[in-house]
Each structure stands twice: as structure tokens, then as C-alpha cells.
Tab-separated table of C-alpha atoms in Angstrom:
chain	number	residue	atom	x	y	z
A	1	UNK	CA	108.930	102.692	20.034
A	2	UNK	CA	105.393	102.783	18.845
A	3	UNK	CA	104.490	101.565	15.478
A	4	UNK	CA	101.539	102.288	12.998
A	5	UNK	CA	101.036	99.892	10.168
A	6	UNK	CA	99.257	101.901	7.373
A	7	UNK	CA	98.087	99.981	4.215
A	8	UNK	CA	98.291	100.184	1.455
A	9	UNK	CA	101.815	101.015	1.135
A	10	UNK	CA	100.745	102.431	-2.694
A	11	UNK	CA	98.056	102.460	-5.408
A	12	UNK	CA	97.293	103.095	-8.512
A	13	UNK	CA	93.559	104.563	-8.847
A	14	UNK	CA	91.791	106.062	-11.855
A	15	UNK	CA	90.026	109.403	-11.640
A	16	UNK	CA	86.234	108.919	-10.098
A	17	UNK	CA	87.375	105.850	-7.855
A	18	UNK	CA	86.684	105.331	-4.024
A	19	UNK	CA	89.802	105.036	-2.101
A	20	UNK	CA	90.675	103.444	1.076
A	21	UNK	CA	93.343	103.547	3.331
A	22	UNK	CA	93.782	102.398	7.261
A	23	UNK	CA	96.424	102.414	9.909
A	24	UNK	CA	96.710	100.250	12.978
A	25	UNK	CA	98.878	100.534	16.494
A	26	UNK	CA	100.044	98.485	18.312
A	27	UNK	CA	98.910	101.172	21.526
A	28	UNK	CA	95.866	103.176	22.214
A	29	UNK	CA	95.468	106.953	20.872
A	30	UNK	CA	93.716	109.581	22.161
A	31	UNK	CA	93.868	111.576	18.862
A	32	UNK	CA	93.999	110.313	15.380
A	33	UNK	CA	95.191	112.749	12.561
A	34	UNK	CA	95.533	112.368	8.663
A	35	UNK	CA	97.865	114.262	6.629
A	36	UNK	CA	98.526	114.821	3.106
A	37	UNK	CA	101.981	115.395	1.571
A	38	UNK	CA	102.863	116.797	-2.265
A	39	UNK	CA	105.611	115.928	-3.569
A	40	UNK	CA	107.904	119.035	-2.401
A	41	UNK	CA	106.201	119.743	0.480
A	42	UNK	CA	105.938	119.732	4.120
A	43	UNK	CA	102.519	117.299	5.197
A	44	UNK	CA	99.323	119.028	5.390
A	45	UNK	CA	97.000	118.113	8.118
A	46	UNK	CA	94.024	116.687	6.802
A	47	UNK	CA	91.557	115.475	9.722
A	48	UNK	CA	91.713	115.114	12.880
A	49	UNK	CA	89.650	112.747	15.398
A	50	UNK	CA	89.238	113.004	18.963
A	51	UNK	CA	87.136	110.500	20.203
A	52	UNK	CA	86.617	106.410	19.732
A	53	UNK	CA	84.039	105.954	17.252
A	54	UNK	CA	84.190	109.035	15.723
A	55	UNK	CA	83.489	110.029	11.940
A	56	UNK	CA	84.403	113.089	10.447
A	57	UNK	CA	84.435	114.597	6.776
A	58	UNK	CA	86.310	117.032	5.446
A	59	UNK	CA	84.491	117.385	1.641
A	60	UNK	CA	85.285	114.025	-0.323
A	61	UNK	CA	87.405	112.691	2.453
A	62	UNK	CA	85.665	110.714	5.614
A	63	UNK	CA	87.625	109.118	8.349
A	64	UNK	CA	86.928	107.210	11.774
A	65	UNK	CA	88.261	106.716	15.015
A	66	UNK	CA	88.008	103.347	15.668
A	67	UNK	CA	86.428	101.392	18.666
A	68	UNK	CA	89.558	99.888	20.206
A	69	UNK	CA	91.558	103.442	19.617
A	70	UNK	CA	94.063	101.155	17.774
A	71	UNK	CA	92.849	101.861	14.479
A	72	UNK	CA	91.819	104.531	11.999
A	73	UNK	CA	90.611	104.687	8.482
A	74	UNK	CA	90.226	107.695	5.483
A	75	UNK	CA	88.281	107.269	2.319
A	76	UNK	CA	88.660	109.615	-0.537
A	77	UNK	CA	85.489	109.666	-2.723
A	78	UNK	CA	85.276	110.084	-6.423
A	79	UNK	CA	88.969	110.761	-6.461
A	80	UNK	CA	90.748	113.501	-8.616
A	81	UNK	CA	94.489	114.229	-9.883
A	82	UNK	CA	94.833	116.453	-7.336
A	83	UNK	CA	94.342	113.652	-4.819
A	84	UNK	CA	97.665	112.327	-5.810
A	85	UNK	CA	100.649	112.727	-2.871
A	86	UNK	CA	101.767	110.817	0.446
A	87	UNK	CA	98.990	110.134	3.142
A	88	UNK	CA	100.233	109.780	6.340
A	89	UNK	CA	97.849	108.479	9.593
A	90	UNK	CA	99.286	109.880	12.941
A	91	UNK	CA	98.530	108.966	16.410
A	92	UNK	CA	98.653	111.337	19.095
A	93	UNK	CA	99.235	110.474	22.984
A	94	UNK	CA	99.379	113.018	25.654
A	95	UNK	CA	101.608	111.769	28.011
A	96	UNK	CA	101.465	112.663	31.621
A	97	UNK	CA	102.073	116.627	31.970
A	98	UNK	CA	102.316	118.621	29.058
A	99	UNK	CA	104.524	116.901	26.830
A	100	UNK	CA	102.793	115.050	23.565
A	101	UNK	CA	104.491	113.636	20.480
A	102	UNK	CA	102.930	112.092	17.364
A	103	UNK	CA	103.518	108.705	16.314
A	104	UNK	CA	103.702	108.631	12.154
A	105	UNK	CA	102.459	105.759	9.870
A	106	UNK	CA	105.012	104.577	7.104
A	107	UNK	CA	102.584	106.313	4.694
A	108	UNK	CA	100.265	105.310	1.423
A	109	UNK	CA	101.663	106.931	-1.940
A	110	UNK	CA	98.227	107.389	-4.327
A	111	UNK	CA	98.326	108.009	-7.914
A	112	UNK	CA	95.184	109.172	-9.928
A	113	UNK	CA	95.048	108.048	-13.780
A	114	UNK	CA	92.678	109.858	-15.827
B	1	UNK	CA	101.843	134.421	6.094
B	2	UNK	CA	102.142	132.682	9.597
B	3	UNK	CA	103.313	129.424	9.844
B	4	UNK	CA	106.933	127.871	10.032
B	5	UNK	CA	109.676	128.396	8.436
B	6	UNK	CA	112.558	125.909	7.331
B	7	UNK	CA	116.146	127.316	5.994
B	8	UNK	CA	117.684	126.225	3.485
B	9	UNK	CA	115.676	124.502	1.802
B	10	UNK	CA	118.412	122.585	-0.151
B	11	UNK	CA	121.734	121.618	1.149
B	12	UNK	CA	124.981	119.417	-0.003
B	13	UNK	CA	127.672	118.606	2.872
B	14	UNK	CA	130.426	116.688	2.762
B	15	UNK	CA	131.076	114.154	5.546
B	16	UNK	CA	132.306	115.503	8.531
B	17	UNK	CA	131.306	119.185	7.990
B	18	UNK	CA	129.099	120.623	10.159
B	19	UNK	CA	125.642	122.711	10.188
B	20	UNK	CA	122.504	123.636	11.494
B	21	UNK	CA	118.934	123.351	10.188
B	22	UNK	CA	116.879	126.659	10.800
B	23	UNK	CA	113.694	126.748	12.433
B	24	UNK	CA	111.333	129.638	13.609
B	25	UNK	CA	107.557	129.786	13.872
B	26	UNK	CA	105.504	132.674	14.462
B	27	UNK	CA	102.347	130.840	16.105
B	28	UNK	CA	103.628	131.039	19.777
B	29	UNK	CA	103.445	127.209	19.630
B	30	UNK	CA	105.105	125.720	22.636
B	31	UNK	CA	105.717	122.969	21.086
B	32	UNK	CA	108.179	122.073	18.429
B	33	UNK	CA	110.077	119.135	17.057
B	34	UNK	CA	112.096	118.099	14.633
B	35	UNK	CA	111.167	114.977	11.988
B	36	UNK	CA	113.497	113.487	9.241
B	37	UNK	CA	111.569	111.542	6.420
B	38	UNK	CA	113.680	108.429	4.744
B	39	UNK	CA	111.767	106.277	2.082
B	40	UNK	CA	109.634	103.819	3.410
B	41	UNK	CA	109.821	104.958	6.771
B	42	UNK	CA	107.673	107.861	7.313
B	43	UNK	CA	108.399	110.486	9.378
B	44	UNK	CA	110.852	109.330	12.669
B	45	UNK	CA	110.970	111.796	15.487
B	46	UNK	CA	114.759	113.648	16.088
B	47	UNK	CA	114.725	116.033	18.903
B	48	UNK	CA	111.307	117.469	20.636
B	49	UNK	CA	110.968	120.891	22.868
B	50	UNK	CA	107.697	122.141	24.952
B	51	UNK	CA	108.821	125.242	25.498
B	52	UNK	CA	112.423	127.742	25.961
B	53	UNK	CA	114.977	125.936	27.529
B	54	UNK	CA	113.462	122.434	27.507
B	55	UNK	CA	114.661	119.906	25.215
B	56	UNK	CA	114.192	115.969	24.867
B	57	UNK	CA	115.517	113.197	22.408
B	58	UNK	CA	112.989	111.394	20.353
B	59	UNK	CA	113.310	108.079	18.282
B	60	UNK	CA	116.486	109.275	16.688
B	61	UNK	CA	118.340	111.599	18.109
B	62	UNK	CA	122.029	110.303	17.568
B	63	UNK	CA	124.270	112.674	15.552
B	64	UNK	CA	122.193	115.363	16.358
B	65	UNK	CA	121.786	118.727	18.764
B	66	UNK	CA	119.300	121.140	19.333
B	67	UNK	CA	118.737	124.294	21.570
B	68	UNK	CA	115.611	126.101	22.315
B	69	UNK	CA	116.461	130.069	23.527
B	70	UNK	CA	113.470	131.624	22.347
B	71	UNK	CA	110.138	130.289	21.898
B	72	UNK	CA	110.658	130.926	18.022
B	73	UNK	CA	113.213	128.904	17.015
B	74	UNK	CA	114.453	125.490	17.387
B	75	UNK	CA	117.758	124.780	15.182
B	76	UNK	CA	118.839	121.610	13.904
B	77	UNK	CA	122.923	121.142	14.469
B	78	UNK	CA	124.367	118.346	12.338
B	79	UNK	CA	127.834	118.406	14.744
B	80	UNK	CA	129.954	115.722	11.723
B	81	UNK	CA	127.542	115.277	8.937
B	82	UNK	CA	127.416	111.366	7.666
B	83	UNK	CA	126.297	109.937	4.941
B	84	UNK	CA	123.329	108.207	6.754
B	85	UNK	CA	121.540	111.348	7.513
B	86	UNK	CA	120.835	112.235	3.870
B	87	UNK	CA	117.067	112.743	4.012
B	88	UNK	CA	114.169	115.285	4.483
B	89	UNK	CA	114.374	116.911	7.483
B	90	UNK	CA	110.576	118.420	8.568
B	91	UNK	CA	110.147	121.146	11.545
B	92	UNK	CA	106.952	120.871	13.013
B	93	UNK	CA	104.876	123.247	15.849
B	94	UNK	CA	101.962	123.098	17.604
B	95	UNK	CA	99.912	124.298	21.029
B	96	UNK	CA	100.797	121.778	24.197
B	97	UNK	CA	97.670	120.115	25.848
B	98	UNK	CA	95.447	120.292	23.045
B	99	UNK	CA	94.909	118.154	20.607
B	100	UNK	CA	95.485	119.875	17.810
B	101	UNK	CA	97.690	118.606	14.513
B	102	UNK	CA	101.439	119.833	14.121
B	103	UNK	CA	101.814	122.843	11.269
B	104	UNK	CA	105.129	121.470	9.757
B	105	UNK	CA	107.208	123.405	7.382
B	106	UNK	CA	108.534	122.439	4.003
B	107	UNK	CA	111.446	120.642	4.393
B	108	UNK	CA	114.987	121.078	4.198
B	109	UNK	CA	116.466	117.993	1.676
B	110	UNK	CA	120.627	117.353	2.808
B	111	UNK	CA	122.304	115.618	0.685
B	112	UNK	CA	125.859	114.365	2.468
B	113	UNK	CA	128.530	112.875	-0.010
């Protein structure tokens, strides 16, 4: 099946960093998502892109769709504790009639120290 | 609060038993599917629906069974629970033909010993 390699796998940040995170496929999208998961929890949808080139924000979080629809990235700004949990990219392809499944990345585990 | 709704939330087999993973959304989502989440893996697609009476396998569906009767709920059978499919099983809804993101539940974490 489809795969989406997101990086990093995990980090270590302290509070008030800038934090990055992408995710690449090895097929086209014609939706990109990001979710967030606490510990606990089911994930929490995050952002979602629709078109190549895109760049949305959602408060201290920013992502893009890339050019080649292969590849999507999410920065956090000035991160906080609350920031810490499991951040998943997804890709989302509508097949052919009205079927459509998402494709998950392997997530990126962040923890904030104060 | 609308949304969807896993049950239990917690759950220790034995091998061999059997049981099913409860389901049920109150969205009138077409579409629902079921995810389990391993460690290092993400989240790997089980079984997928797009509507009452319509079923399909996804990534990996061995070991497992689902039925859709109602546009509600989507159960999870486990038919001879083994120890490989301890994990985090996620349900997960959403509209068909839009692009919108899946509302998952919280997770129902089976244990089997």
C-alpha cells in the first residue's frame, strides 16, 4: 500500500522553540490533513489542505501543501507544554466514485521542556 | 455531545475468545472505518464502510469482521482473539465526497494474553 514517511520520528523541544515536522508519499494527494493525538486519546484533526501550494494556519501552527502533492509540512511556533502528543500527517485520495480512505504517516512524538 | 463513540474502552481477552469492538456515530457520516494503532506504525486501516450494507477490507483486515446495518454503527468482531492484535483500535467517521478530516473516537486498548 501507500506509504508516508514523516520525520522526525521524535523530539525533544524546550518551551518557546519553533518546531518542524514533514511527511512525504510516495503518490499524489488531493487532501493533506494534520492531526494531533494526547496520550489517551483518539487523534484530533488539526489542519487540513486542499490544494498544491497551499498554506494554512490554525493559531501557532502553519502548514503547506506542497508543489508536487507528495509532500506536506506543519510548524508549531513558540511551542508550549501543551504542544506535547503524537502528530500524525494524513493523505487523502478520492478514489473513483465515492469511496475515500486516508493514508496515515508513522507519526512524530514531541516533548516540550520548560 | 456529537461525535463517536468507542465501547469499551479497555479490554483483556484471552487467546481464542471472541468479541466485538462497538462503534456508533451520531453525525450521519457515511463513512466509517476502523484503524488499529501499533508503536511505530501509525495508524493501519482494518475494515472501511461508505454507507449500510457496504463493507470493504483495508490494509489489514485478517482476523477481523465487520457489518454495517444501520448507518450508526459499525462493530469490530475479533472472531479468535491472538496475541498479535493487542493494540489501539480507533473508529473513525466522516462525510463521503468531501474532503473533510475523519472525527475518530477514543480508542478501545485490547490487551490479548
Amino acid at each position: 500500500g501507500q506509504q508516508l514517511n514523516q520525520s522526525p520520528q521524535s523530539m525533544f523541544i524546550q518551551e518557546g522553540e519553533d518546531v518542524s515536522m514533514n511527511c512525504t508519499s510516495s503518490s499524489i494527494f488531493n487532501t493533506w490533513l494534520w492531526y494531533k493525538q494526547d496520550p489517551g486519546e483518539g487523534p484530533v484533526l488539526l489542519i487540513a489542505l486542499y490544494k498544491a501550494g497551499e498554506l494554512t494556519s490554525n493559531g501557532r501552527l502553519t502548514a503547506q501543501f506542497g508543489i508536487t502533492r507528495k509532500d506536506s509540512f506543519l510548524n508549531i511556533s513558540a511551542s508550549i507544554p501543551s504542544d506535547v502528543g503524537i502528530y500524525f500527517c494524513a493523505g487523502h485520495l478520492l478514489f473513483t466514485g465515492t469511496a475515500s480512505k486516508l493514508t496515515f504517516g508513522t507519526g512524530t512524538r514531541l516533548q516540550v521542556t520548560l | 455531545n456529537a461525535g463517536v463513540t468507542q465501547t469499551p474502552k479497555f479490554q483483556v481477552l484471552k487467546t481464542g475468545q471472541s468479541m466485538t469492538l462497538q462503534c456508533a456515530q451520531d453525525m450521519n457520516h457515511e463513512y466509517m472505518s476502523w484503524y488499529r494503532q501499533d508503536p511505530g506504525m501509525g495508524l493501519r486501516l482494518i475494515h472501511y464502510s461508505v454507507g449500510a450494507g457496504i463493507t470493504d477490507q483495508g490494509e489489514v483486515p485478517n482476523g477481523y469482521n465487520v457489518s454495517r446495518s444501520t448507518t450508526e454503527d459499525f462493530p469490530l468482531r475479533l472472531l479468535s482473539a491472538a496475541p498479535s492484535q493487542t493494540s489501539v483500535y480507533f473508529c473513525a467517521s466522516s462525510y463521503i465526497g468531501r474532503n473533510y478530516g475523519y472525527t475518530f473516537g477514543s480508542g478501545t486498548r485490547l490487551t490479548v494474553v
